[in-house]
């Protein structure tokens, strides 16, 4: 149906969020991992999800990826009930991947094309070119023929970012991609993420480091089973929000740029909310 731009209704010009999450609750047998979470995530934004262990970060990413059944509520993808095929790339925590799997780096990236080319068809030159370009963009062109298990942890993470690029994913979900990596490897990941940002990919990353969340991400989601805050770091990292997120395991410091820093241990627990 052709719609003249002159008659486009006002509603159509407002942007549809990449993700619209409404009253999302996820319950495991004993535990309510997520409780009534509602949030709109705009397309092209990079979001850090922060919160203590057990806050429901992994559960949220899996629920969005369709790997975890939801108990109630809904998740809409660009306005639709179901994400279009191949539009979501999910990178699990490193420990959940069997790195002995005998495939080459370029094979892993080409797998990102499978959904587009079909399982039984051979990758075309175009597919191979896209895979090669994706590896170049994450700085791994020289590693194309290595076995995935021979790469360092940071390089392996970047292979998955290359796969998301080759897949032409619109939404990238990463679960604690920086755990166990040294600082140079972490920097390489942020450089690789910039390639996805340039493509307009919406990125949700579970993360531990609040400074990195503030520095590299457009917004942070403070999560502790329920949504405490969703805003740019400067607005989200208030004392009250951090106490609500981290509870007694909290030690607040004002740093030079006005941000608050949180340590995991607390010498002198304060009563609820008082800092
Ligand atoms: P995070 O990633 O923030 O550490 P998770 O989403 O892994 O948090 O876990 C949230 C809560 O749900 C925790 O209490 C955890 O023990 C529980 N949980 C996570 N996965 C399962 C599962 N498969 N079965 C039962 N409980 C689970
Ligand atoms: Mg987790």
Coordinates of C-alpha atoms and ligand atoms in Angstrom, one line a residue:
X1 CA 0.0 0.0 0.0
X2 CA 1.4 3.3 -1.0
X3 CA 1.3 6.1 1.5
X4 CA 1.9 9.6 0.4
X5 CA 4.4 11.4 2.6
X6 CA 2.0 14.4 2.7
X7 CA -0.6 12.4 4.4
X8 CA 1.6 10.4 6.8
X9 CA -0.2 10.6 10.2
X10 CA 1.7 12.1 13.1
X11 CA 1.9 8.8 14.9
X12 CA 3.9 7.2 12.1
X13 CA 6.6 9.8 12.4
X14 CA 7.4 9.0 16.1
X15 CA 10.0 6.3 16.3
X16 CA 9.1 2.8 17.2
X17 CA 11.4 1.5 20.0
X18 CA 13.7 -1.3 19.1
X19 CA 12.4 -3.0 22.3
X20 CA 9.3 -2.2 24.2
X21 CA 9.2 -4.3 27.4
X22 CA 5.9 -4.2 29.4
X23 CA 5.3 -5.6 32.8
X24 CA 7.9 -8.4 32.2
X25 CA 8.0 -10.9 35.0
X26 CA 10.1 -14.1 34.9
X27 CA 9.8 -16.7 37.6
X28 CA 11.9 -19.8 38.1
X29 CA 10.5 -22.4 40.4
X30 CA 11.5 -20.7 43.7
X31 CA 12.7 -17.3 42.5
X32 CA 11.2 -14.3 40.9
X33 CA 14.2 -13.2 38.8
X34 CA 12.4 -10.2 37.1
X35 CA 9.5 -8.4 38.5
X36 CA 7.2 -6.1 36.5
X37 CA 10.0 -4.6 34.3
X38 CA 8.8 -2.0 31.8
X39 CA 11.1 0.0 29.6
X40 CA 11.4 1.3 26.0
X41 CA 14.7 1.0 24.3
X42 CA 15.2 3.2 21.3
X43 CA 16.9 1.9 18.1
X44 CA 20.6 2.5 17.8
X45 CA 21.2 3.1 21.5
X46 CA 23.9 1.2 23.5
X47 CA 22.6 0.2 26.9
X48 CA 24.6 -1.1 29.9
X49 CA 22.7 -3.4 32.2
X50 CA 24.2 -3.2 35.7
X51 CA 23.2 -4.7 39.0
X52 CA 24.5 -7.2 41.6
X53 CA 24.8 -10.9 41.1
X54 CA 21.4 -12.5 40.9
X55 CA 19.8 -9.2 39.8
X56 CA 18.2 -10.9 36.7
X57 CA 20.6 -9.5 34.1
X58 CA 21.2 -12.8 32.3
X59 CA 17.5 -13.7 32.6
X60 CA 16.5 -10.4 31.0
X61 CA 18.9 -10.9 28.0
X62 CA 17.7 -14.5 27.6
X63 CA 14.1 -13.5 27.7
X64 CA 14.7 -10.9 25.0
X65 CA 16.6 -13.5 23.0
X66 CA 13.7 -15.9 23.3
X67 CA 15.7 -18.4 25.2
X68 CA 13.9 -18.0 28.4
X69 CA 10.1 -18.3 28.7
X70 CA 8.4 -15.3 30.3
X71 CA 5.9 -15.7 33.1
X72 CA 3.9 -12.6 32.3
X73 CA 4.2 -9.3 30.4
X74 CA 5.4 -8.8 26.8
X75 CA 8.3 -7.8 24.7
X76 CA 7.8 -6.1 21.4
X77 CA 10.5 -5.9 18.7
X78 CA 10.3 -2.8 16.5
X79 CA 6.6 -2.8 17.2
X80 CA 6.1 -6.5 16.4
X81 CA 5.2 -9.3 18.7
X82 CA 8.0 -11.5 17.2
X83 CA 11.4 -10.4 16.2
X84 CA 12.1 -10.8 12.5
X85 CA 14.3 -13.9 11.8
X86 CA 18.0 -13.2 12.3
X87 CA 17.6 -9.8 13.7
X88 CA 18.9 -10.7 17.2
X89 CA 22.4 -11.7 18.0
X90 CA 23.0 -13.1 21.5
X91 CA 26.4 -13.6 22.9
X92 CA 26.3 -15.8 26.1
X93 CA 28.7 -15.6 28.9
X94 CA 32.1 -17.1 27.9
X95 CA 31.8 -20.0 30.4
X96 CA 28.7 -21.2 28.6
X97 CA 30.5 -21.8 25.3
X98 CA 32.4 -25.0 24.5
X99 CA 35.5 -23.5 22.9
X100 CA 36.9 -26.9 21.9
X101 CA 34.3 -27.0 19.1
X102 CA 36.5 -27.6 16.1
X103 CA 35.6 -24.8 13.8
X104 CA 37.6 -22.0 12.3
X105 CA 37.1 -18.3 13.0
X106 CA 35.7 -17.6 9.5
X107 CA 33.2 -20.5 9.9
X108 CA 31.9 -19.0 13.1
X109 CA 31.3 -15.7 11.3
X110 CA 29.8 -17.4 8.3
X111 CA 27.3 -19.1 10.6
X112 CA 25.9 -15.6 11.1
X113 CA 24.9 -15.8 7.4
X114 CA 23.1 -19.2 7.7
X115 CA 19.7 -17.6 8.6
X116 CA 20.0 -15.4 5.5
X117 CA 21.2 -18.0 3.0
X118 CA 19.4 -21.1 4.3
X119 CA 20.9 -24.1 5.9
X120 CA 21.3 -26.2 2.8
X121 CA 22.6 -23.6 0.4
X122 CA 26.3 -22.9 0.2
X123 CA 27.6 -19.5 1.1
X124 CA 28.0 -17.3 -1.9
X125 CA 31.0 -15.0 -2.6
X126 CA 28.9 -12.2 -1.2
X127 CA 28.4 -14.1 2.1
X128 CA 32.1 -14.8 2.3
X129 CA 33.0 -11.2 1.5
X130 CA 30.6 -10.0 4.3
X131 CA 32.2 -12.4 6.7
X132 CA 35.7 -11.2 5.8
X133 CA 34.7 -7.6 6.1
X134 CA 33.2 -8.2 9.5
X135 CA 36.4 -9.8 10.7
X136 CA 38.4 -6.8 9.4
X137 CA 36.1 -4.5 11.3
X138 CA 36.8 -6.2 14.6
X139 CA 40.5 -6.4 13.9
X140 CA 40.7 -10.1 13.3
X141 CA 41.2 -10.5 9.6
X142 CA 44.5 -12.2 10.2
X143 CA 42.8 -14.9 12.3
X144 CA 40.3 -16.1 9.8
X145 CA 41.7 -19.6 9.5
X146 CA 42.5 -20.3 13.1
X147 CA 40.5 -22.7 15.2
X148 CA 38.2 -20.7 17.5
X149 CA 39.7 -22.5 20.6
X150 CA 43.2 -21.1 19.8
X151 CA 42.1 -17.5 20.3
X152 CA 42.3 -15.5 23.5
X153 CA 39.1 -14.7 25.4
X154 CA 38.9 -11.2 24.1
X155 CA 39.5 -12.3 20.5
X156 CA 36.7 -15.0 20.9
X157 CA 34.3 -12.3 22.0
X158 CA 35.2 -10.2 19.0
X159 CA 34.6 -13.2 16.7
X160 CA 31.0 -13.1 18.0
X161 CA 30.8 -9.4 17.3
X162 CA 32.0 -10.1 13.7
X163 CA 29.3 -12.8 13.5
X164 CA 26.6 -10.3 14.6
X165 CA 27.9 -7.9 11.9
X166 CA 27.8 -10.6 9.2
X167 CA 24.3 -11.6 10.3
X168 CA 23.2 -7.9 9.9
X169 CA 21.6 -8.2 13.3
X170 CA 19.6 -5.2 14.5
X171 CA 19.8 -6.1 18.2
X172 CA 22.9 -7.4 19.9
X173 CA 22.7 -8.9 23.4
X174 CA 25.9 -9.5 25.3
X175 CA 26.2 -11.1 28.7
X176 CA 29.2 -9.9 30.7
X177 CA 31.6 -9.9 27.7
X178 CA 34.4 -8.3 29.7
X179 CA 34.7 -10.8 32.5
X180 CA 38.2 -12.2 32.9
X181 CA 39.7 -10.0 30.2
X182 CA 42.7 -7.7 30.6
X183 CA 42.3 -4.0 29.9
X184 CA 43.8 -4.0 26.4
X185 CA 41.4 -6.8 25.5
X186 CA 38.5 -4.9 27.0
X187 CA 39.5 -1.8 24.9
X188 CA 39.5 -4.0 21.8
X189 CA 35.9 -5.1 22.5
X190 CA 34.8 -1.5 22.9
X191 CA 36.5 -0.6 19.6
X192 CA 34.7 -3.6 18.0
X193 CA 31.4 -2.5 19.5
X194 CA 31.9 0.9 17.8
X195 CA 31.7 -0.9 14.4
X196 CA 28.2 -2.2 15.4
X197 CA 27.2 1.2 16.7
X198 CA 28.1 2.7 13.3
X199 CA 25.7 0.2 11.7
X200 CA 22.9 1.5 14.0
X201 CA 22.7 -1.8 15.9
X202 CA 20.9 -1.5 19.2
X203 CA 23.2 -3.0 21.9
X204 CA 22.4 -4.3 25.4
X205 CA 25.3 -5.4 27.5
X206 CA 25.3 -6.8 31.0
X207 CA 28.3 -5.3 32.8
X208 CA 29.9 -5.0 36.2
X209 CA 32.0 -1.9 35.9
X210 CA 30.0 1.3 36.5
X211 CA 32.8 3.6 35.2
X212 CA 32.7 1.7 31.9
X213 CA 28.9 1.8 31.8
X214 CA 29.1 5.6 32.2
X215 CA 31.9 6.0 29.7
X216 CA 30.9 3.8 26.8
X217 CA 27.1 3.5 26.9
X218 CA 24.3 5.9 26.1
X219 CA 22.1 4.8 28.9
X220 CA 22.3 2.5 31.9
X221 CA 19.7 0.2 33.2
X222 CA 20.0 -0.3 37.0
X223 CA 18.4 -3.7 37.7
X224 CA 17.8 -5.6 40.9
X225 CA 14.9 -7.9 39.9
X226 CA 12.9 -4.8 39.3
X227 CA 13.9 -1.8 37.2
X228 CA 15.5 0.8 39.5
X229 CA 16.5 3.3 36.8
X230 CA 16.9 3.7 33.1
X231 CA 18.6 6.9 32.0
X232 CA 22.0 8.3 31.0
X233 CA 24.6 7.4 33.6
X234 CA 24.7 10.9 35.1
X235 CA 21.0 10.8 35.9
X236 CA 20.9 7.1 36.8
X237 CA 23.8 6.9 39.2
X238 CA 22.3 8.8 42.1
X239 CA 23.0 7.6 45.7
X240 CA 19.4 6.6 46.2
X241 CA 19.3 4.5 42.9
X242 CA 22.6 2.8 43.8
X243 CA 21.5 2.0 47.3
X244 CA 18.2 0.6 45.8
X245 CA 20.3 -1.5 43.4
X246 CA 23.2 -2.7 45.5
X247 CA 21.6 -2.5 48.9
X248 CA 24.0 -3.1 51.8
X249 CA 26.9 -4.1 49.6
X250 CA 27.6 -0.5 49.0
X251 CA 30.3 2.0 49.6
X252 CA 29.8 5.4 47.9
X253 CA 32.6 7.7 46.9
X254 CA 32.4 11.0 45.0
X255 CA 34.9 11.0 42.2
X256 CA 36.3 14.0 40.4
X257 CA 33.7 14.1 37.6
X258 CA 30.9 13.9 40.1
X259 CA 30.1 10.2 39.5
X260 CA 29.7 7.8 42.4
X261 CA 31.8 4.7 42.6
X262 CA 30.6 1.6 44.2
X263 CA 32.7 -1.1 45.9
X264 CA 31.3 -4.5 46.5
X265 CA 31.9 -4.5 50.3
X266 CA 30.7 -2.1 52.9
X267 CA 32.4 -1.4 56.1
X268 CA 29.5 0.4 57.7
X269 CA 26.1 -0.6 56.4
X270 CA 23.6 2.2 56.5
X271 CA 19.9 2.0 57.2
X272 CA 17.7 1.6 54.1
X273 CA 18.2 4.5 51.7
X274 CA 20.4 6.6 54.1
X275 CA 23.8 7.5 52.7
Ligands
LIG1 P1 22.4 -12.1 37.1 O1 22.7 -12.5 35.6 O2 22.1 -10.7 37.3 O3 23.5 -12.6 38.0 P2 20.4 -14.2 36.8 O4 19.5 -13.7 35.7 O5 21.4 -15.2 36.4 O6 21.1 -12.9 37.5 O7 19.6 -14.8 38.0 C1 18.5 -14.1 38.6 C2 18.0 -15.1 39.7 O8 17.3 -16.2 39.1 C3 19.0 -15.6 40.7 O9 18.4 -15.7 42.0 C4 19.3 -17.0 40.1 O10 19.7 -17.8 41.2 C5 17.9 -17.4 39.6 N1 18.1 -18.3 38.4 C6 18.8 -18.0 37.3 N2 18.7 -19.0 36.4 C7 17.9 -19.9 37.0 C8 17.4 -21.2 36.6 N3 17.7 -21.8 35.4 N4 16.7 -21.9 37.5 C9 16.4 -21.4 38.7 N5 16.8 -20.2 39.1 C10 17.6 -19.5 38.3
LIG2 MG1 24.4 -13.2 34.8

